[in-house]
CSV table of C-alpha atoms and ligand atoms in Angstrom, one decimal:
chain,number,residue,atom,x,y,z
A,22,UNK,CA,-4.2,-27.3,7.3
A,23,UNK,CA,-0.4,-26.9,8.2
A,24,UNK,CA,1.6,-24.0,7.0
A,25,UNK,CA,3.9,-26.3,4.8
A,26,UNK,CA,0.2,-27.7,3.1
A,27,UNK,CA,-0.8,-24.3,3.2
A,28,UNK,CA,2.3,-23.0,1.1
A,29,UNK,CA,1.3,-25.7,-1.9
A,30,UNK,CA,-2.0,-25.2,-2.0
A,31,UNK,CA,-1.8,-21.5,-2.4
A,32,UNK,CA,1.1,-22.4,-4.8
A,33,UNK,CA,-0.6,-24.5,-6.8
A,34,UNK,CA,-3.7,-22.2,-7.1
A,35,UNK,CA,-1.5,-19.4,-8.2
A,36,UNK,CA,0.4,-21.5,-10.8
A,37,UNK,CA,-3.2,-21.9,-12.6
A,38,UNK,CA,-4.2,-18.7,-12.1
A,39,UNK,CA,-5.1,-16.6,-15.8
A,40,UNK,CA,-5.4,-13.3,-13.6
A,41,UNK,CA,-4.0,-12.6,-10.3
A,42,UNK,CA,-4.7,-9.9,-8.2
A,43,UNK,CA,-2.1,-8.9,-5.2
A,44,UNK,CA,-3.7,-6.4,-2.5
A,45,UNK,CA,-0.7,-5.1,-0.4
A,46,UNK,CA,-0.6,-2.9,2.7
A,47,UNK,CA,1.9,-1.6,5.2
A,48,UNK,CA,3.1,-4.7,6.6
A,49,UNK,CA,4.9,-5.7,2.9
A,50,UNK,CA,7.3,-3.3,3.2
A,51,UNK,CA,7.4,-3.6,7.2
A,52,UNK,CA,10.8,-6.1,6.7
A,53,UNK,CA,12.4,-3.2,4.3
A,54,UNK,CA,12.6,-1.4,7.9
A,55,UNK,CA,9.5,0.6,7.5
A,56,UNK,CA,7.3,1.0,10.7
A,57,UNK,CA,3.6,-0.2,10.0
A,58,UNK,CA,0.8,1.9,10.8
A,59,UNK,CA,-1.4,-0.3,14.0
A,60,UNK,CA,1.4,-2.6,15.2
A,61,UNK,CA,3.9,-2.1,17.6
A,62,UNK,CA,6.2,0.7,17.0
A,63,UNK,CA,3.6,2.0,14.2
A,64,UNK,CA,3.4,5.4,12.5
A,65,UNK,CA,-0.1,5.8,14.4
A,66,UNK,CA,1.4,5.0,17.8
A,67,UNK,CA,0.5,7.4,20.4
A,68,UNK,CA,-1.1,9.8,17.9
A,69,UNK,CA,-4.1,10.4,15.8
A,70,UNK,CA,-4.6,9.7,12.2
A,71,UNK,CA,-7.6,12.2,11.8
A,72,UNK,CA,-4.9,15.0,13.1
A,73,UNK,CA,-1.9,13.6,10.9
A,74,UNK,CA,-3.6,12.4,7.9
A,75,UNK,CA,-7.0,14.1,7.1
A,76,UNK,CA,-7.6,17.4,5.3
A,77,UNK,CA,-9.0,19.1,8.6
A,78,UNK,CA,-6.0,17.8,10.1
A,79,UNK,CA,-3.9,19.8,7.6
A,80,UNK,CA,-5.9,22.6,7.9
A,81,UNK,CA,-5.7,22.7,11.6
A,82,UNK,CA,-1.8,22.2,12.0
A,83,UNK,CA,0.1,22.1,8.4
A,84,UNK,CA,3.6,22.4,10.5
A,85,UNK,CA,2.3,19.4,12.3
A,86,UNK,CA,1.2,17.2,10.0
A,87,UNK,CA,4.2,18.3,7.6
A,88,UNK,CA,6.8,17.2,10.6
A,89,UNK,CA,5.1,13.8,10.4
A,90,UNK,CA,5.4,13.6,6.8
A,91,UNK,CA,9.2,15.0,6.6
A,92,UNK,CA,10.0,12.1,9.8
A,93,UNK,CA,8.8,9.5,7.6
A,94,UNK,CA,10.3,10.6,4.3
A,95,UNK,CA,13.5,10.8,6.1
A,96,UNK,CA,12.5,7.1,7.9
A,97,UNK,CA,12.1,6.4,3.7
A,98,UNK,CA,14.8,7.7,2.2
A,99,UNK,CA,17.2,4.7,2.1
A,100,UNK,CA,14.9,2.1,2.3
A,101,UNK,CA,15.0,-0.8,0.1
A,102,UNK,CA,12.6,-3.5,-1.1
A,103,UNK,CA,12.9,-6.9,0.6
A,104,UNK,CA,12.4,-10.6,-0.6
A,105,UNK,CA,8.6,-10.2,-0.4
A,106,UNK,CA,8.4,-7.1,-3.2
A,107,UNK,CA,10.8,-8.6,-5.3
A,108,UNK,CA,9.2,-12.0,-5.6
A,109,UNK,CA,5.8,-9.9,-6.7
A,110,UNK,CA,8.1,-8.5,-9.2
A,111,UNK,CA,9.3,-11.6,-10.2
A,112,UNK,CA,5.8,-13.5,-10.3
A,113,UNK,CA,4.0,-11.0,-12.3
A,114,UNK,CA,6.6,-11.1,-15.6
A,115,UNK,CA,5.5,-15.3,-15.3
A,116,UNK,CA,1.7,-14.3,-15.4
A,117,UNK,CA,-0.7,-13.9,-17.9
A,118,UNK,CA,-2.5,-11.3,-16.5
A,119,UNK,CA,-1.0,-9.8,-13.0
A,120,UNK,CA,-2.6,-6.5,-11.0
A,121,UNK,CA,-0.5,-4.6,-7.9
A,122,UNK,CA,-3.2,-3.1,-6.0
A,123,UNK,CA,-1.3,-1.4,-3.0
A,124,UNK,CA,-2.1,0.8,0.0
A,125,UNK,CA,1.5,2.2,0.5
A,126,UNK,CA,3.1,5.2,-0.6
A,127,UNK,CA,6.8,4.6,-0.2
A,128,UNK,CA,7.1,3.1,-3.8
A,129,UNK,CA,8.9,0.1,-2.8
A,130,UNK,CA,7.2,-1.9,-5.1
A,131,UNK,CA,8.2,0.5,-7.8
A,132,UNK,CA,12.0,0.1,-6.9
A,133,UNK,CA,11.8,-3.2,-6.6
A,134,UNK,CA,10.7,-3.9,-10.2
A,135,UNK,CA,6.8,-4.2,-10.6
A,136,UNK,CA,4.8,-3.3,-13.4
A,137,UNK,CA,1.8,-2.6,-13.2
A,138,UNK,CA,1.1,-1.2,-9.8
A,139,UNK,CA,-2.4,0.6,-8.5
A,140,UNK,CA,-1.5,3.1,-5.9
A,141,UNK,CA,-4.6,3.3,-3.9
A,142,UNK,CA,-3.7,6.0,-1.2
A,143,UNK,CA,-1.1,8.0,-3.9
A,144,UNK,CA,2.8,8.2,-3.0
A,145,UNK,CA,4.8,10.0,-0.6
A,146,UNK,CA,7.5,11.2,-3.2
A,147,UNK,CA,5.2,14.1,-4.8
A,148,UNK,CA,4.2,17.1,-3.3
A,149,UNK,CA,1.0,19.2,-4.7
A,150,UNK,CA,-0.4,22.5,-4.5
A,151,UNK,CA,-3.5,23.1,-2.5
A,152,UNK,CA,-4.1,26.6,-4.6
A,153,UNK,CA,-3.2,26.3,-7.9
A,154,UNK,CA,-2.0,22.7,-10.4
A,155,UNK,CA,1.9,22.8,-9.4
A,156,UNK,CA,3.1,19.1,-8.4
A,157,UNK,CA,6.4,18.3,-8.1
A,158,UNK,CA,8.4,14.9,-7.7
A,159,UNK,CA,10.7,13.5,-5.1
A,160,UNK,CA,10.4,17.3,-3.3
A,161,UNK,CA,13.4,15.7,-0.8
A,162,UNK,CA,16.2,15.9,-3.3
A,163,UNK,CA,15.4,19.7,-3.5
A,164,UNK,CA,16.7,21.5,-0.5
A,165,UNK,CA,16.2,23.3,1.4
A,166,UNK,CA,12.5,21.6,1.5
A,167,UNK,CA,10.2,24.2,1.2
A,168,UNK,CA,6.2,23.3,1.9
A,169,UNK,CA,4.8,26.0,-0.1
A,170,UNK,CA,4.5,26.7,-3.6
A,171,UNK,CA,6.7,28.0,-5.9
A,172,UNK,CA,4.1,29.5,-8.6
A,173,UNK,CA,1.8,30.7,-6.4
A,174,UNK,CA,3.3,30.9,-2.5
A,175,UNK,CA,0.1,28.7,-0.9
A,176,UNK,CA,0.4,25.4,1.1
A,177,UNK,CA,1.7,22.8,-0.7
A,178,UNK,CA,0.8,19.1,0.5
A,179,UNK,CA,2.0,15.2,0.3
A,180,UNK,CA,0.3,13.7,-2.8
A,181,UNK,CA,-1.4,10.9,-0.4
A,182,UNK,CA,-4.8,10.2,0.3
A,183,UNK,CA,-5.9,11.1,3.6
A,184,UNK,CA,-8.8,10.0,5.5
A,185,UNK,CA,-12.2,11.8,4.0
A,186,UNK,CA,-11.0,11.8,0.8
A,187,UNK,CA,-11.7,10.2,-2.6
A,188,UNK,CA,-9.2,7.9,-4.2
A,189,UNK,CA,-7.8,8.5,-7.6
A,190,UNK,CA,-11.0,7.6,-9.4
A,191,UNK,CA,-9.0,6.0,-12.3
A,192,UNK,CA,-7.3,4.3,-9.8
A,193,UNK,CA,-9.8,3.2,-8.1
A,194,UNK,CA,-12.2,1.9,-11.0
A,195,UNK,CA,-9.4,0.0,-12.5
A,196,UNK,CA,-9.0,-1.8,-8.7
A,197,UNK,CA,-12.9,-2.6,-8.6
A,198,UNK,CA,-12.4,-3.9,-12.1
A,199,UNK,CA,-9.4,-6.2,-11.8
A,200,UNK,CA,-11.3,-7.4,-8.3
A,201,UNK,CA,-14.3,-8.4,-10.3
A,202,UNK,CA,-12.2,-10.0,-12.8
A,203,UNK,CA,-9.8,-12.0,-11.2
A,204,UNK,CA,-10.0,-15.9,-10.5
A,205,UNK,CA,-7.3,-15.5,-7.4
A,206,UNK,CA,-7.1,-12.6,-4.8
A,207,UNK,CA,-4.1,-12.2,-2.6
A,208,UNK,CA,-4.2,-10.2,0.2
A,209,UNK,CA,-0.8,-9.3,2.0
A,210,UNK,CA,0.6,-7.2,4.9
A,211,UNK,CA,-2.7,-5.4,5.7
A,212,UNK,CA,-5.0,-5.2,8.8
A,213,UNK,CA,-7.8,-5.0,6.6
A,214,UNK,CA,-9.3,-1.6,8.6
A,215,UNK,CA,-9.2,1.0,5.8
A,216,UNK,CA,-11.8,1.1,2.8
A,217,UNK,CA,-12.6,1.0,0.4
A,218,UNK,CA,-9.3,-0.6,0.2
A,219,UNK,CA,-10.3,-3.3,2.6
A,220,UNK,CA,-13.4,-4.3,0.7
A,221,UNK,CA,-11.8,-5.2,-2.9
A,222,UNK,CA,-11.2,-9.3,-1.2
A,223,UNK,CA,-15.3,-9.3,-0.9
A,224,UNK,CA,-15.9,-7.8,-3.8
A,225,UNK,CA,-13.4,-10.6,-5.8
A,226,UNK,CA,-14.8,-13.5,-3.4
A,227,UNK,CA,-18.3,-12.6,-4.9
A,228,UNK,CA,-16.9,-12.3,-8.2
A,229,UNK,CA,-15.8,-16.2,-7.9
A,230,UNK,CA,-12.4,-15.8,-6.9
A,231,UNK,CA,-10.1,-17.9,-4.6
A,232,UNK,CA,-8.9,-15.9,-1.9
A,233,UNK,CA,-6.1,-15.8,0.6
A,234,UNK,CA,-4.1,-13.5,3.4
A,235,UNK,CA,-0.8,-13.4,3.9
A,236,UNK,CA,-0.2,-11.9,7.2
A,237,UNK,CA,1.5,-11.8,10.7
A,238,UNK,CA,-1.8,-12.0,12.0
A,239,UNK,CA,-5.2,-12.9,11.6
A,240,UNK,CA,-7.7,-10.3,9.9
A,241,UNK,CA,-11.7,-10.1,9.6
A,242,UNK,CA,-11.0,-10.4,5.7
A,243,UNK,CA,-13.1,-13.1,5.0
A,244,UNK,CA,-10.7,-15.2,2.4
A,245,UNK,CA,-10.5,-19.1,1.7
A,246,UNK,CA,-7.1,-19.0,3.2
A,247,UNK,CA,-5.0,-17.6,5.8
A,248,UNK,CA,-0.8,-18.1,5.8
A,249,UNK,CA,0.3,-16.6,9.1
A,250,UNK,CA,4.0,-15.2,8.9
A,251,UNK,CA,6.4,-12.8,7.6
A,252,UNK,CA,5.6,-12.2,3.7
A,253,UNK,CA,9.5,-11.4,3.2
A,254,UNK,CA,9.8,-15.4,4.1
A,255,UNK,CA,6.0,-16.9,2.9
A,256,UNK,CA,5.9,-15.0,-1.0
A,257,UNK,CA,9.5,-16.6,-2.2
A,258,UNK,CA,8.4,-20.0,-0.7
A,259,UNK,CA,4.7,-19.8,-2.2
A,260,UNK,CA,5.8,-18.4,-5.4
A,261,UNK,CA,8.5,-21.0,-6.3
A,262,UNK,CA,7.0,-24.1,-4.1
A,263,UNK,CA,6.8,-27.1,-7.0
A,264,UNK,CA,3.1,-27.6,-7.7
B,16,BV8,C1,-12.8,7.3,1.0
B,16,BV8,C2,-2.7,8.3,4.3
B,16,BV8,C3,-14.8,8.3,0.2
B,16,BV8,C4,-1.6,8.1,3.4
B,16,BV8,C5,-4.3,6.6,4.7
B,16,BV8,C6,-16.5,2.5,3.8
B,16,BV8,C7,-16.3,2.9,2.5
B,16,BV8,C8,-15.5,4.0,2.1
B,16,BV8,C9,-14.9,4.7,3.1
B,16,BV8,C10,-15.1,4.4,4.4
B,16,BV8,C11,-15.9,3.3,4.8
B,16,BV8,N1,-15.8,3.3,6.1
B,16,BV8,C12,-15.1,4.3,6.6
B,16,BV8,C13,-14.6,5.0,5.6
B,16,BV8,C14,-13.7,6.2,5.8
B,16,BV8,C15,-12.2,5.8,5.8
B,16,BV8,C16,-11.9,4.5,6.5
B,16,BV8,O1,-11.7,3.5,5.9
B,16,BV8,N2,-11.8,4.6,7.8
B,16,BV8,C17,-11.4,3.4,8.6
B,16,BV8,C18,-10.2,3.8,9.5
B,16,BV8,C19,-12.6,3.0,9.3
B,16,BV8,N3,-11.8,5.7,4.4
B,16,BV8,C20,-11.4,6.9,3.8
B,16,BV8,O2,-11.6,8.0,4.3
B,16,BV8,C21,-10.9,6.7,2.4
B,16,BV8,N4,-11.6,7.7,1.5
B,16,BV8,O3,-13.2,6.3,1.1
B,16,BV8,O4,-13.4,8.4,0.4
B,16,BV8,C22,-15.5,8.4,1.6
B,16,BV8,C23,-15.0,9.3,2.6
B,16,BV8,C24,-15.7,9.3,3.8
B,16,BV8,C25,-16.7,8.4,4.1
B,16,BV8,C26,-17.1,7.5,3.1
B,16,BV8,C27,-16.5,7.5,1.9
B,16,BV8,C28,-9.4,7.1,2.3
B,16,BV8,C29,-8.5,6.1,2.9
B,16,BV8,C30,-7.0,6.4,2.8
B,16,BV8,C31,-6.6,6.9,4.1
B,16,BV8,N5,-5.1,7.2,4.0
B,16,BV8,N6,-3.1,7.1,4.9
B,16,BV8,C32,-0.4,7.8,4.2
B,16,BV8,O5,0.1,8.8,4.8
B,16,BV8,O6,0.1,6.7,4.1
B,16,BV8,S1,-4.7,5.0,5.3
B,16,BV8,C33,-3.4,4.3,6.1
B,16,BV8,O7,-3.9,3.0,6.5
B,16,BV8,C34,-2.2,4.0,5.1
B,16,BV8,O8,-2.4,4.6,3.9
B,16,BV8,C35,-2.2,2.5,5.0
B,16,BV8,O9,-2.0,2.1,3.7
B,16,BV8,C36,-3.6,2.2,5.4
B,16,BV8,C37,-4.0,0.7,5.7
B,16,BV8,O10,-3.1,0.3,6.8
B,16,BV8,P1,-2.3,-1.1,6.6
B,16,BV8,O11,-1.5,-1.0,5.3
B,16,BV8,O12,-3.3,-2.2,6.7
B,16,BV8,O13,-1.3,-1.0,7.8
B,16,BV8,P2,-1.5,-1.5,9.3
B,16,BV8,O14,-0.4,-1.1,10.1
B,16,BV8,O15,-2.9,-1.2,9.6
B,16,BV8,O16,-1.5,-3.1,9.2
B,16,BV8,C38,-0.2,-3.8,8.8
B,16,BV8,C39,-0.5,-5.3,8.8
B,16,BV8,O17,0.6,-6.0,8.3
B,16,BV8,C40,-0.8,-5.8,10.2
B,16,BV8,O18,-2.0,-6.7,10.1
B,16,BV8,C41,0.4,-6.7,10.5
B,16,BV8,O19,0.1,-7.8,11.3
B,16,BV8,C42,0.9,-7.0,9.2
B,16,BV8,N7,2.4,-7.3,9.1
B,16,BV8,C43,3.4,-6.6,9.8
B,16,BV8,N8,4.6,-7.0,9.4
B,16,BV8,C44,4.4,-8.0,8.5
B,16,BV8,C45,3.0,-8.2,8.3
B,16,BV8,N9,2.4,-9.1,7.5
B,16,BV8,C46,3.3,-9.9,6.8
B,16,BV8,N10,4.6,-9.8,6.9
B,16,BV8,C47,5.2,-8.9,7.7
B,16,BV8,N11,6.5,-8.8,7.8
């Protein structure tokens, strides 16, 4: 099927969806001017993601793995959503029941006007406390930045999920649920490498859904449909194509 056919069918399927569930990842938010994580020019690049995003990693080198997260806040910090997370925003206020389920922590879809969102790996903008409850939000309008705590003087940390750890178990029940009990699953911007994030298209094909990928390239998601291209330029078309 051509990418033109492609565009209606997946059109047409949404149109007569009664619950729609949207799975995003890095590469959403990749043509807002963020890097991605595995592609060229990614976040990963050149280094490890057990070193800069795992507890041990932390442990190990807190001024490291705090340099990382202050390059990418600052990489953040004036970023803006693009065509492809405000036609999410714009599709979910026409359905009758609509789940964000994203992988990324820069809020985008947030900003750009979507609802109801389920951060998977938690957001940049918050710092916590490794010793005692203190959180705070959007630490980068506070200066000068400081990474330890101000109740109790221990390490403070980004409130993200690193590798190792558990998700937000809230978070995560309500994902497993919508993927159960949605009739279309749309994957977007995502390699597909990172569970149990990865896993919620299998879990909503073996539910009964209809599935698709949106993405620059092909992934081993195992969906009923792949669009290959920029989602900045594939959700507006999909979303508003005449059915
Ligand atoms: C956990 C920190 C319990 C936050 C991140 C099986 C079950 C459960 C766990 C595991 C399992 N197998 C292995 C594990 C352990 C591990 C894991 O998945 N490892 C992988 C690497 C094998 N999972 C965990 O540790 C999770 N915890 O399950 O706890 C447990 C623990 C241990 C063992 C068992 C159970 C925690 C996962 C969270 C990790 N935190 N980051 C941060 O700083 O951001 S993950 C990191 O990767 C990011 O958060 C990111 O969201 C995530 C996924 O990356 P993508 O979003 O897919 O980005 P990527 O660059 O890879 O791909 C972008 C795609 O977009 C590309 O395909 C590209 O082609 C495309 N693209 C680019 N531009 C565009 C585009 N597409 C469309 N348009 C464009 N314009």
């Amino acid at each position: 099927m051509n990418l033109e056919d492609s565009i209606k069918k997946l059109s047409k399927v949404i149109h007569s969806s009664k619950s729609l569930v949207v799975m995003t990842g890095a590469g959403i938010s990749s043509e807002s001017g963020v890097p991605t994580f595995r592609g060229e020019g990614g976040f990963w690049k050149g280094r490890s993601a057990m070193e800069l995003a795992s507890p041990e990693g932390f442990e190990n080198n807190p001024e490291l793995v705090w340099q990382w997260y202050e390059e990418r806040r600052t990489k953040l910090k004036d970023i803006k959503p693009n065509p492809a997370h405000f036609a999410l925003a714009e599709l979910e206020k026409r359905c009758a029941r609509f789940t964000l389920i994203t992988q990324n922590v820069d809020r985008l879809h947030h900003q750009a006007g979507s609802k109801n969102i389920l951060e998977l790996h938690g957001t940049i903008w918050k710092n916590v406390c490794l010793s005692c409850p203190f959180e705070e939000d959007h630490p980068e309008e506070k200066r000068p930045t400081s990474h330890k705590c101000p109740k109790c003087g221990g390490w403070l940390r980004p409130g993200v999920v690193w590798f190792g750890e558990m998700l937000p178990e809230d978070t995560l029940s309500k994902a497993y649920r919508a993927s159960e009990n949605c009739d279309v699953f749309l994957v977007v911007g995502t390699s597909g490498v990172v569970y149990p994030a990865a896993g919620l298209s299998e879990i909503a094909k073996r539910s009964g859904a209809y599935t698709a990928l949106v993405n620059l390239e092909k992934t081993n998601a195992n969906v009923d449909l792949v669009l290959l291209g920029k989602a900045g330029n594939l959700l507006p078309k999909i979303f508003s194509a005449e059915v």
